[in-house]
Coordinates of C-alpha atoms and ligand atoms in Angstrom, one line a residue:
X827 CA 36.2 5.9 -36.5
X828 CA 35.4 3.3 -39.1
X829 CA 33.6 0.4 -37.6
X830 CA 31.2 -2.1 -39.1
X831 CA 28.9 -4.0 -36.7
X832 CA 27.4 -7.2 -37.9
X833 CA 24.3 -8.4 -36.0
X834 CA 23.9 -12.2 -36.3
X835 CA 26.6 -14.8 -36.6
X836 CA 24.9 -17.2 -39.1
X837 CA 25.9 -17.8 -42.7
X838 CA 25.3 -14.2 -43.9
X839 CA 26.9 -12.5 -40.9
X840 CA 30.1 -14.7 -41.0
X841 CA 30.4 -14.2 -44.8
X842 CA 30.1 -10.4 -44.4
X843 CA 33.1 -10.4 -42.0
X844 CA 35.1 -12.5 -44.5
X845 CA 34.1 -10.4 -47.5
X846 CA 34.8 -7.1 -45.8
X847 CA 38.4 -8.1 -45.2
X848 CA 38.6 -9.6 -48.8
X849 CA 37.5 -6.3 -50.1
X850 CA 40.2 -4.5 -48.2
X851 CA 38.1 -3.0 -45.4
X852 CA 40.5 -1.6 -42.8
X853 CA 38.0 -0.5 -40.2
X854 CA 37.0 -2.4 -37.1
X855 CA 34.6 -5.3 -37.5
X856 CA 32.5 -6.4 -34.6
X857 CA 30.3 -9.5 -35.0
X858 CA 27.6 -9.8 -32.4
X859 CA 25.8 -13.2 -32.1
X860 CA 23.3 -14.3 -29.6
X861 CA 24.4 -17.9 -30.0
X862 CA 27.1 -19.4 -27.9
X863 CA 29.0 -21.0 -30.8
X864 CA 31.3 -19.7 -33.4
X865 CA 29.4 -19.4 -36.7
X866 CA 28.6 -22.9 -38.0
X867 CA 27.0 -24.7 -41.0
X868 CA 23.2 -24.9 -40.5
X869 CA 22.1 -27.3 -43.2
X870 CA 23.6 -30.4 -41.5
X871 CA 21.4 -29.8 -38.5
X872 CA 18.4 -31.6 -40.1
X873 CA 20.6 -34.1 -42.0
X874 CA 23.9 -35.5 -40.6
X875 CA 24.1 -33.7 -37.2
X876 CA 21.4 -35.7 -35.5
X877 CA 22.8 -39.0 -36.7
X878 CA 26.5 -38.4 -36.4
X879 CA 26.7 -36.8 -33.0
X880 CA 29.6 -34.5 -32.1
X881 CA 29.8 -30.8 -32.6
X882 CA 28.6 -28.7 -35.6
X883 CA 31.0 -27.9 -38.4
X884 CA 32.4 -24.4 -38.1
X885 CA 32.1 -22.0 -41.1
X886 CA 35.7 -20.7 -40.3
X887 CA 38.2 -21.8 -37.7
X888 CA 38.5 -19.6 -34.6
X889 CA 41.9 -18.4 -35.9
X890 CA 40.2 -16.8 -38.9
X891 CA 38.6 -14.2 -36.5
X892 CA 41.7 -13.4 -34.6
X893 CA 43.9 -13.4 -37.7
X894 CA 41.5 -11.0 -39.5
X895 CA 40.8 -8.7 -36.5
X896 CA 37.1 -9.6 -36.3
X897 CA 35.9 -9.1 -32.8
X898 CA 33.4 -11.7 -31.8
X899 CA 30.8 -11.0 -29.1
X900 CA 29.1 -14.3 -28.6
X901 CA 26.0 -14.9 -26.4
X902 CA 25.2 -11.3 -26.8
X903 CA 22.0 -9.9 -28.2
X904 CA 21.7 -6.6 -29.9
X905 CA 18.7 -5.1 -28.2
X906 CA 18.4 -1.8 -29.9
X907 CA 19.6 0.3 -32.8
X908 CA 20.0 4.0 -32.0
X909 CA 20.2 5.6 -35.4
X910 CA 20.5 9.1 -34.2
X911 CA 23.5 8.3 -32.0
X912 CA 24.8 5.8 -34.6
X913 CA 25.2 3.0 -32.1
X914 CA 23.7 -0.3 -31.1
X915 CA 22.9 -1.3 -27.5
X916 CA 23.5 -4.9 -26.4
X917 CA 21.9 -6.9 -23.7
X918 CA 25.2 -6.9 -21.8
X919 CA 24.9 -3.1 -21.4
X920 CA 27.5 -2.3 -24.1
X921 CA 26.8 0.6 -26.5
X922 CA 28.9 0.3 -29.6
X923 CA 29.1 3.0 -32.3
X924 CA 29.1 2.1 -35.9
X925 CA 29.9 3.7 -39.2
X926 CA 28.2 0.8 -41.0
X927 CA 25.7 -1.7 -39.6
X928 CA 24.8 -5.1 -41.2
X929 CA 21.6 -6.8 -40.0
X930 CA 22.0 -10.5 -40.6
X931 CA 19.5 -11.7 -38.0
X932 CA 18.0 -14.5 -40.0
X933 CA 14.6 -16.0 -39.3
X934 CA 13.0 -17.8 -36.4
X935 CA 10.7 -20.7 -36.3
X936 CA 7.0 -20.0 -37.0
X937 CA 5.0 -21.4 -34.2
X938 CA 1.4 -22.0 -35.4
X939 CA -1.4 -21.3 -33.0
X940 CA -1.9 -24.9 -32.0
X941 CA -3.1 -25.7 -28.5
X942 CA -0.1 -27.4 -26.8
X943 CA 2.6 -26.1 -29.1
X944 CA 4.6 -25.0 -26.1
X945 CA 4.7 -28.4 -24.4
X946 CA 8.2 -29.7 -23.4
X947 CA 8.5 -32.4 -26.0
X948 CA 7.5 -30.1 -28.9
X949 CA 10.5 -28.9 -30.9
X950 CA 11.5 -26.5 -33.6
X951 CA 14.8 -26.6 -35.5
X952 CA 16.5 -23.4 -36.4
X953 CA 19.9 -23.6 -34.6
X954 CA 22.4 -25.8 -32.9
X955 CA 20.8 -25.6 -29.5
X956 CA 17.5 -26.7 -31.0
X957 CA 19.3 -29.6 -32.7
X958 CA 21.1 -30.6 -29.5
X959 CA 17.8 -30.6 -27.5
X960 CA 16.2 -32.6 -30.3
X961 CA 19.0 -35.1 -30.4
X962 CA 18.8 -35.7 -26.7
X963 CA 15.0 -36.2 -26.8
X964 CA 15.1 -38.4 -29.9
X965 CA 17.3 -40.9 -28.1
X966 CA 14.3 -42.1 -26.0
X967 CA 11.5 -41.3 -28.5
X968 CA 9.9 -44.0 -30.6
X969 CA 6.9 -42.3 -32.2
X970 CA 7.6 -38.9 -33.7
X971 CA 5.1 -36.6 -35.5
X972 CA 6.3 -33.8 -37.7
X973 CA 3.8 -31.1 -38.4
X974 CA 4.5 -29.4 -41.7
X975 CA 5.9 -30.9 -44.9
X976 CA 8.5 -28.3 -45.8
X977 CA 12.1 -29.0 -46.7
X978 CA 13.4 -29.1 -43.1
X979 CA 10.5 -31.2 -41.8
X980 CA 11.0 -33.8 -44.6
X981 CA 14.7 -33.9 -44.3
X982 CA 14.2 -34.5 -40.6
X983 CA 11.7 -37.3 -41.3
X984 CA 14.3 -39.2 -43.3
X985 CA 17.0 -38.6 -40.7
X986 CA 14.8 -39.7 -37.8
X987 CA 13.5 -42.8 -39.6
X988 CA 17.2 -43.6 -40.2
X989 CA 17.6 -43.6 -36.4
X990 CA 15.0 -46.3 -36.1
X991 CA 12.0 -44.1 -35.2
X992 CA 8.4 -44.3 -36.4
X993 CA 7.8 -41.1 -38.2
X994 CA 4.6 -39.5 -39.4
X995 CA 4.4 -36.2 -41.3
X996 CA 1.2 -34.1 -41.2
X997 CA 0.8 -31.6 -44.1
X998 CA -2.1 -29.3 -44.6
X999 CA -1.5 -28.8 -48.4
X1000 CA -2.6 -31.3 -51.0
X1001 CA 0.9 -31.8 -52.1
X1002 CA 4.4 -31.5 -50.5
X1003 CA 6.6 -28.4 -51.1
X1004 CA 3.8 -27.0 -53.2
X1005 CA 5.3 -23.4 -53.3
X1006 CA 8.8 -24.6 -54.1
X1007 CA 8.8 -27.4 -56.6
X1008 CA 6.9 -28.7 -59.7
X1009 CA 4.1 -31.3 -59.0
X1010 CA 6.2 -34.1 -60.5
X1011 CA 8.9 -33.5 -57.9
X1012 CA 6.4 -33.2 -55.1
X1013 CA 5.0 -36.6 -56.1
X1014 CA 8.5 -38.1 -56.3
X1015 CA 9.4 -36.7 -52.8
X1016 CA 6.2 -38.3 -51.4
X1017 CA 7.1 -41.6 -53.1
X1018 CA 10.5 -41.6 -51.5
X1019 CA 9.0 -40.9 -48.0
X1020 CA 6.6 -43.8 -48.4
X1021 CA 9.5 -46.0 -49.6
X1022 CA 11.3 -45.1 -46.4
X1023 CA 8.3 -46.2 -44.3
X1024 CA 7.4 -42.6 -43.4
X1025 CA 3.6 -42.1 -42.9
X1026 CA 2.6 -38.9 -44.7
X1027 CA -0.9 -37.3 -44.3
X1028 CA -1.7 -34.7 -46.9
X1029 CA -4.6 -32.3 -46.6
X1030 CA -4.5 -32.9 -42.9
X1031 CA -5.3 -30.2 -40.4
X1032 CA -4.0 -30.4 -36.9
X1033 CA -6.7 -29.7 -34.3
X1034 CA -4.3 -29.8 -31.3
X1035 CA -1.9 -31.7 -29.2
X1036 CA -3.2 -34.1 -26.5
X1037 CA -1.5 -33.3 -23.3
X1038 CA -0.2 -35.7 -20.6
X1039 CA 1.3 -33.5 -17.8
X1040 CA 3.8 -31.2 -19.3
X1041 CA 4.2 -33.3 -22.4
X1042 CA 2.3 -34.0 -25.7
X1043 CA 1.1 -37.5 -26.0
X1044 CA -0.6 -37.3 -29.4
X1045 CA -1.4 -35.0 -32.3
X1046 CA -5.1 -34.9 -33.1
X1047 CA -6.4 -34.1 -36.5
X1048 CA -9.4 -32.2 -37.5
X1049 CA -11.1 -35.4 -38.7
X1050 CA -10.7 -36.8 -35.2
X1051 CA -7.8 -39.1 -35.8
X1052 CA -5.2 -39.4 -33.0
X1053 CA -1.5 -39.8 -33.9
X1054 CA 0.4 -41.1 -30.8
X1055 CA 3.6 -39.2 -30.3
X1056 CA 6.4 -39.0 -27.7
X1057 CA 8.0 -36.2 -29.6
X1058 CA 6.5 -33.6 -31.9
X1059 CA 8.4 -31.4 -34.3
X1060 CA 7.0 -28.1 -35.7
X1061 CA 8.2 -27.8 -39.3
X1062 CA 5.9 -24.9 -40.1
X1063 CA 8.3 -22.4 -41.6
X1064 CA 10.1 -19.4 -40.4
X1065 CA 9.5 -15.7 -39.9
X1066 CA 12.2 -13.1 -40.6
X1067 CA 13.7 -11.6 -37.4
X1068 CA 12.9 -8.0 -38.2
X1069 CA 12.1 -6.7 -34.7
X1070 CA 15.3 -4.6 -34.4
X1071 CA 14.8 -2.9 -37.8
X1072 CA 11.2 -2.2 -37.1
X1073 CA 11.9 -0.6 -33.8
X1074 CA 14.5 1.6 -35.5
X1075 CA 12.0 2.8 -38.0
X1076 CA 13.4 1.0 -41.0
X1077 CA 10.9 -0.3 -43.7
X1078 CA 9.8 -3.9 -43.1
X1079 CA 7.5 -5.8 -45.5
X1080 CA 8.0 -9.6 -45.1
X1081 CA 11.6 -8.8 -44.3
X1082 CA 13.8 -5.7 -44.0
X1083 CA 13.4 -3.8 -47.3
X1084 CA 16.8 -3.3 -49.1
X1085 CA 17.9 -2.1 -52.5
X1086 CA 20.1 -3.8 -55.1
X1087 CA 23.2 -3.4 -52.9
X1088 CA 21.5 -4.7 -49.7
X1089 CA 21.2 -1.1 -48.3
X1090 CA 18.1 0.0 -46.3
X1091 CA 16.7 3.5 -46.6
X1092 CA 19.4 4.5 -44.1
X1093 CA 22.6 4.5 -46.1
X1094 CA 24.7 3.2 -43.2
X1095 CA 22.5 0.2 -42.5
X1096 CA 22.4 -3.0 -44.6
X1097 CA 20.4 -6.2 -44.3
X1098 CA 21.0 -9.5 -45.9
X1099 CA 20.1 -13.2 -45.9
X1100 CA 16.9 -14.7 -44.6
X1101 CA 15.8 -11.4 -43.1
X1102 CA 16.1 -9.2 -46.2
X1103 CA 13.4 -8.4 -48.7
X1104 CA 14.7 -7.3 -52.1
X1105 CA 13.5 -7.0 -55.7
X1106 CA 14.7 -10.2 -57.4
X1107 CA 16.2 -9.5 -60.8
X1108 CA 14.5 -12.5 -62.4
X1109 CA 11.1 -11.9 -60.9
X1110 CA 11.0 -8.1 -60.6
X1111 CA 9.0 -8.4 -57.4
X1112 CA 10.0 -8.4 -53.7
X1113 CA 11.4 -11.7 -52.7
X1114 CA 12.9 -13.1 -49.4
X1115 CA 14.9 -16.2 -49.8
X1116 CA 15.9 -18.7 -47.1
X1117 CA 19.0 -20.4 -48.5
X1118 CA 22.8 -20.4 -47.9
X1119 CA 23.6 -19.1 -51.4
X1120 CA 21.5 -16.0 -50.9
X1121 CA 23.0 -15.2 -47.5
X1122 CA 26.5 -15.6 -48.8
X1123 CA 26.1 -13.7 -52.0
X1124 CA 24.2 -10.9 -50.4
X1125 CA 27.0 -10.6 -47.8
X1126 CA 29.5 -10.2 -50.6
X1127 CA 27.5 -7.4 -52.2
X1128 CA 27.0 -5.6 -48.9
X1129 CA 30.8 -5.8 -48.3
X1130 CA 31.4 -4.3 -51.7
X1131 CA 29.0 -1.5 -51.1
X1132 CA 30.6 -0.7 -47.7
X1133 CA 34.0 -0.5 -49.4
X1134 CA 32.8 1.8 -52.1
X1135 CA 32.5 -0.8 -54.9
X1136 CA 28.7 -1.0 -55.2
X1137 CA 27.3 -3.8 -57.4
X1138 CA 23.9 -5.0 -58.3
X1139 CA 22.7 -8.2 -56.6
X1140 CA 21.9 -10.3 -59.7
X1141 CA 23.4 -13.7 -58.7
X1142 CA 21.6 -16.9 -59.7
X1143 CA 19.6 -18.2 -56.7
X1144 CA 20.3 -21.8 -55.9
X1145 CA 19.3 -24.2 -53.2
X1146 CA 19.7 -27.9 -52.3
X1147 CA 17.9 -30.3 -50.0
X1148 CA 18.9 -33.8 -49.1
X1149 CA 15.8 -36.0 -48.7
X1150 CA 17.4 -39.2 -47.4
X1151 CA 19.6 -40.4 -50.3
X1152 CA 17.8 -38.1 -52.8
X1153 CA 19.6 -34.9 -53.8
X1154 CA 17.1 -32.2 -54.8
X1155 CA 18.7 -29.0 -56.3
X1156 CA 17.1 -25.9 -57.6
X1157 CA 18.7 -23.1 -59.7
X1158 CA 16.8 -19.9 -60.4
X1159 CA 13.3 -19.0 -59.4
X1160 CA 10.2 -20.9 -60.4
X1161 CA 7.8 -18.2 -59.4
X1162 CA 7.7 -16.6 -62.8
X1163 CA 7.4 -20.0 -64.6
X1164 CA 4.5 -20.5 -67.0
X1165 CA 5.7 -23.7 -68.8
X1166 CA 7.9 -26.7 -67.9
X1167 CA 9.8 -29.4 -69.8
X1168 CA 10.5 -32.7 -68.0
X1169 CA 13.7 -34.6 -68.6
X1170 CA 14.3 -38.1 -67.2
X1171 CA 11.8 -40.0 -65.1
X1172 CA 10.9 -40.5 -61.5
X1173 CA 11.0 -44.3 -62.0
X1174 CA 14.7 -44.0 -62.6
X1175 CA 15.3 -41.7 -59.6
X1176 CA 16.8 -39.2 -62.1
X1177 CA 14.9 -36.2 -63.4
X1178 CA 14.9 -32.5 -64.1
X1179 CA 12.2 -29.9 -64.6
X1180 CA 13.1 -26.9 -66.7
X1181 CA 10.9 -23.9 -66.1
X1182 CA 10.3 -21.1 -68.6
X1183 CA 8.7 -17.7 -68.5
X1184 CA 7.4 -17.4 -72.0
X1185 CA 10.6 -18.3 -74.0
X1186 CA 13.1 -17.7 -71.2
X1187 CA 14.7 -20.3 -68.9
X1188 CA 14.0 -19.2 -65.3
X1189 CA 14.6 -22.2 -63.2
X1190 CA 15.8 -25.8 -63.2
X1191 CA 14.9 -28.3 -60.6
X1192 CA 17.0 -31.5 -60.6
X1193 CA 16.7 -34.8 -58.7
X1194 CA 20.0 -36.7 -58.4
X1195 CA 21.6 -34.7 -61.3
X1196 CA 24.3 -32.6 -59.6
X1197 CA 26.2 -32.0 -62.8
X1198 CA 23.2 -30.7 -64.6
X1199 CA 22.4 -28.4 -61.7
X1200 CA 25.8 -26.8 -62.0
X1201 CA 25.2 -26.4 -65.8
X1202 CA 21.8 -24.9 -65.1
X1203 CA 23.4 -22.3 -62.8
X1204 CA 25.8 -21.3 -65.6
X1205 CA 23.0 -21.2 -68.2
X1206 CA 20.9 -18.9 -66.0
X1207 CA 23.9 -16.7 -65.2
X1208 CA 24.7 -16.4 -69.0
X1209 CA 21.0 -15.8 -69.9
X1210 CA 21.0 -18.9 -72.2
X1211 CA 17.8 -20.7 -72.8
X1212 CA 18.2 -24.3 -74.1
X1213 CA 15.8 -25.8 -76.6
X1214 CA 13.7 -28.8 -76.0
X1215 CA 16.2 -30.8 -78.1
X1216 CA 19.2 -29.5 -76.1
X1217 CA 17.4 -30.6 -72.9
X1218 CA 16.6 -34.1 -74.3
X1219 CA 20.2 -34.4 -75.5
X1220 CA 21.4 -33.9 -71.9
X1221 CA 24.6 -32.6 -70.4
X1222 CA 26.9 -32.6 -73.5
X1223 CA 24.4 -30.4 -75.4
X1224 CA 24.0 -28.0 -72.5
X1225 CA 27.8 -27.8 -72.1
X1226 CA 28.1 -27.0 -75.8
X1227 CA 25.7 -24.1 -75.4
X1228 CA 27.9 -22.7 -72.7
X1229 CA 31.1 -23.3 -74.6
X1230 CA 30.1 -21.8 -78.0
X1231 CA 28.2 -18.8 -79.2
X1232 CA 24.6 -18.8 -78.0
X1233 CA 23.2 -18.5 -81.6
X1234 CA 19.8 -17.0 -81.1
X1235 CA 19.2 -18.6 -77.8
X1236 CA 20.3 -15.8 -75.5
X1237 CA 17.4 -14.4 -73.6
Ligands
FAD1928 C1 17.8 -27.0 -40.1 C2 18.1 -26.2 -41.3 C3 18.5 -26.8 -42.5 C4 18.7 -26.0 -43.6 N1 19.1 -26.6 -44.8 C5 19.4 -25.9 -45.9 C6 19.9 -26.5 -47.1 O1 19.9 -27.7 -47.2 N2 20.2 -25.6 -48.1 C7 20.2 -24.3 -48.0 O2 20.5 -23.6 -49.0 N3 19.7 -23.7 -46.9 C8 19.4 -24.4 -45.8 N4 18.9 -23.8 -44.7 C9 18.7 -22.4 -44.7 C10 20.0 -21.6 -44.3 O3 20.6 -22.2 -43.2 C11 19.7 -20.2 -44.1 O4 19.1 -19.7 -45.3 C12 20.9 -19.4 -43.7 O5 21.4 -19.8 -42.5 C13 20.6 -17.9 -43.7 O6 21.6 -17.2 -43.2 P1 21.4 -15.8 -42.3 O7 22.8 -15.3 -42.0 O8 20.5 -15.0 -43.0 O9 20.6 -16.3 -41.0 P2 21.1 -17.4 -39.9 O10 22.1 -18.3 -40.5 O11 19.9 -17.9 -39.4 O12 21.8 -16.5 -38.8 C14 21.1 -15.5 -38.1 C15 21.8 -15.4 -36.7 O13 21.4 -14.1 -36.1 C16 21.2 -14.3 -34.8 N5 20.5 -13.2 -34.2 C17 19.2 -12.8 -34.5 N6 18.9 -11.7 -33.9 C18 20.0 -11.3 -33.2 C19 20.2 -10.2 -32.3 N7 19.3 -9.2 -32.1 N8 21.5 -10.1 -31.8 C20 22.4 -11.0 -32.0 N9 22.2 -12.1 -32.8 C21 21.0 -12.2 -33.4 C22 20.5 -15.7 -34.7 O14 20.5 -16.3 -33.5 C23 21.3 -16.4 -35.8 O15 22.4 -17.0 -35.2 C24 18.6 -24.6 -43.5 C25 18.3 -24.0 -42.3 C26 18.0 -24.8 -41.2 C27 17.6 -24.1 -39.9

């Protein structure tokens, strides 16, 4: 019996089913998802979904799963992996044997230990049910406080202010997105929030939520300030959903530990996407990335490994975030960066930050420069490092580097 079970119907899980068939896999594929919906696009949930109404956009139409013999078990949770018996047990009582198992269980919202964080008008945003609940509540809310200034919280701030709400963001750090972007971009993002009439408190510690019956009425800060709220959103990050793997004795260290082909120490079991911890080729240290690119590309590599065409995961990481009308895009990893070059200017709403590790290009962050983002991805994939003059000359010079011989600039 050849059967691959995929646990999790998010971006990575759905792509794994697609890629397995594309790689010619002829065994059975069973995709088990605890959500009620067919796999859908998550990024719009903090952007257009709240505004536009209607249903989420599906990753693939329903016919894809029937045409490709992918059995979907929705609203079903895998409760246990029995490695000795080579099967998973689901919460509906089913026990399903596997020859290969893919864990694409993603991440769940981090709930900080704040008094009142479980009150009924306190929300997190990880999936469509969260977004639907939030949309219903937001209709009647006028004052909304978002705790945490990460990508999702800030996207939501723009979306909710666009719906006519008064929005405040409370961030503990001294700058926004401090672990993800260069200071000049943090400052630009802050400026855009202010320009949209969003109140942002940096260096602000939340003491607790003031309770009125079963609801939060305000967020109180360590300094004593009270921010009135009829809706509170926790945008305080995510934790990888590693419970199944841990219980099955697989190595977990800020994510399920996998090798270059997304395989755990058990050769039948793979993990990918938000839940996987792997050695990133650029950084040479364990990394866990929360972005669509990583989930999709890792799914492609897992499918190759399962079909006997093992490859190294060395794809260029990339990510985007829409902050109101601002398009932020990142290619590569900035963790290894020790030097940056700025191109463009915040005043013109058009800039890029090139990050270098010694002489090697490792990451490019762009604001409203989608064309340059695409070029950056190609430069990183080809191992080409542009000079300061190339960067100053802009897109044509970068294109020329890709078109012609790299002439001493290859890293
Ligand atoms: C609101 C929001 C906005 C985002 N915006 C962007 C963006 O702009 N750009 C970008 O690159 N990325 C964005 N992301 C991140 C991106 O969506 C994730 O990185 C991506 O979804 C990861 O895919 P995944 O398959 O690893 O996990 P997920 O897509 O989260 O899927 C995991 C699935 O597994 C299910 N599951 C977990 N445990 C079990 C179990 N035991 N049994 C059955 N099912 C289980 C979960 O319910 C979930 O459906 C955003 C995420 C969110 C939540």
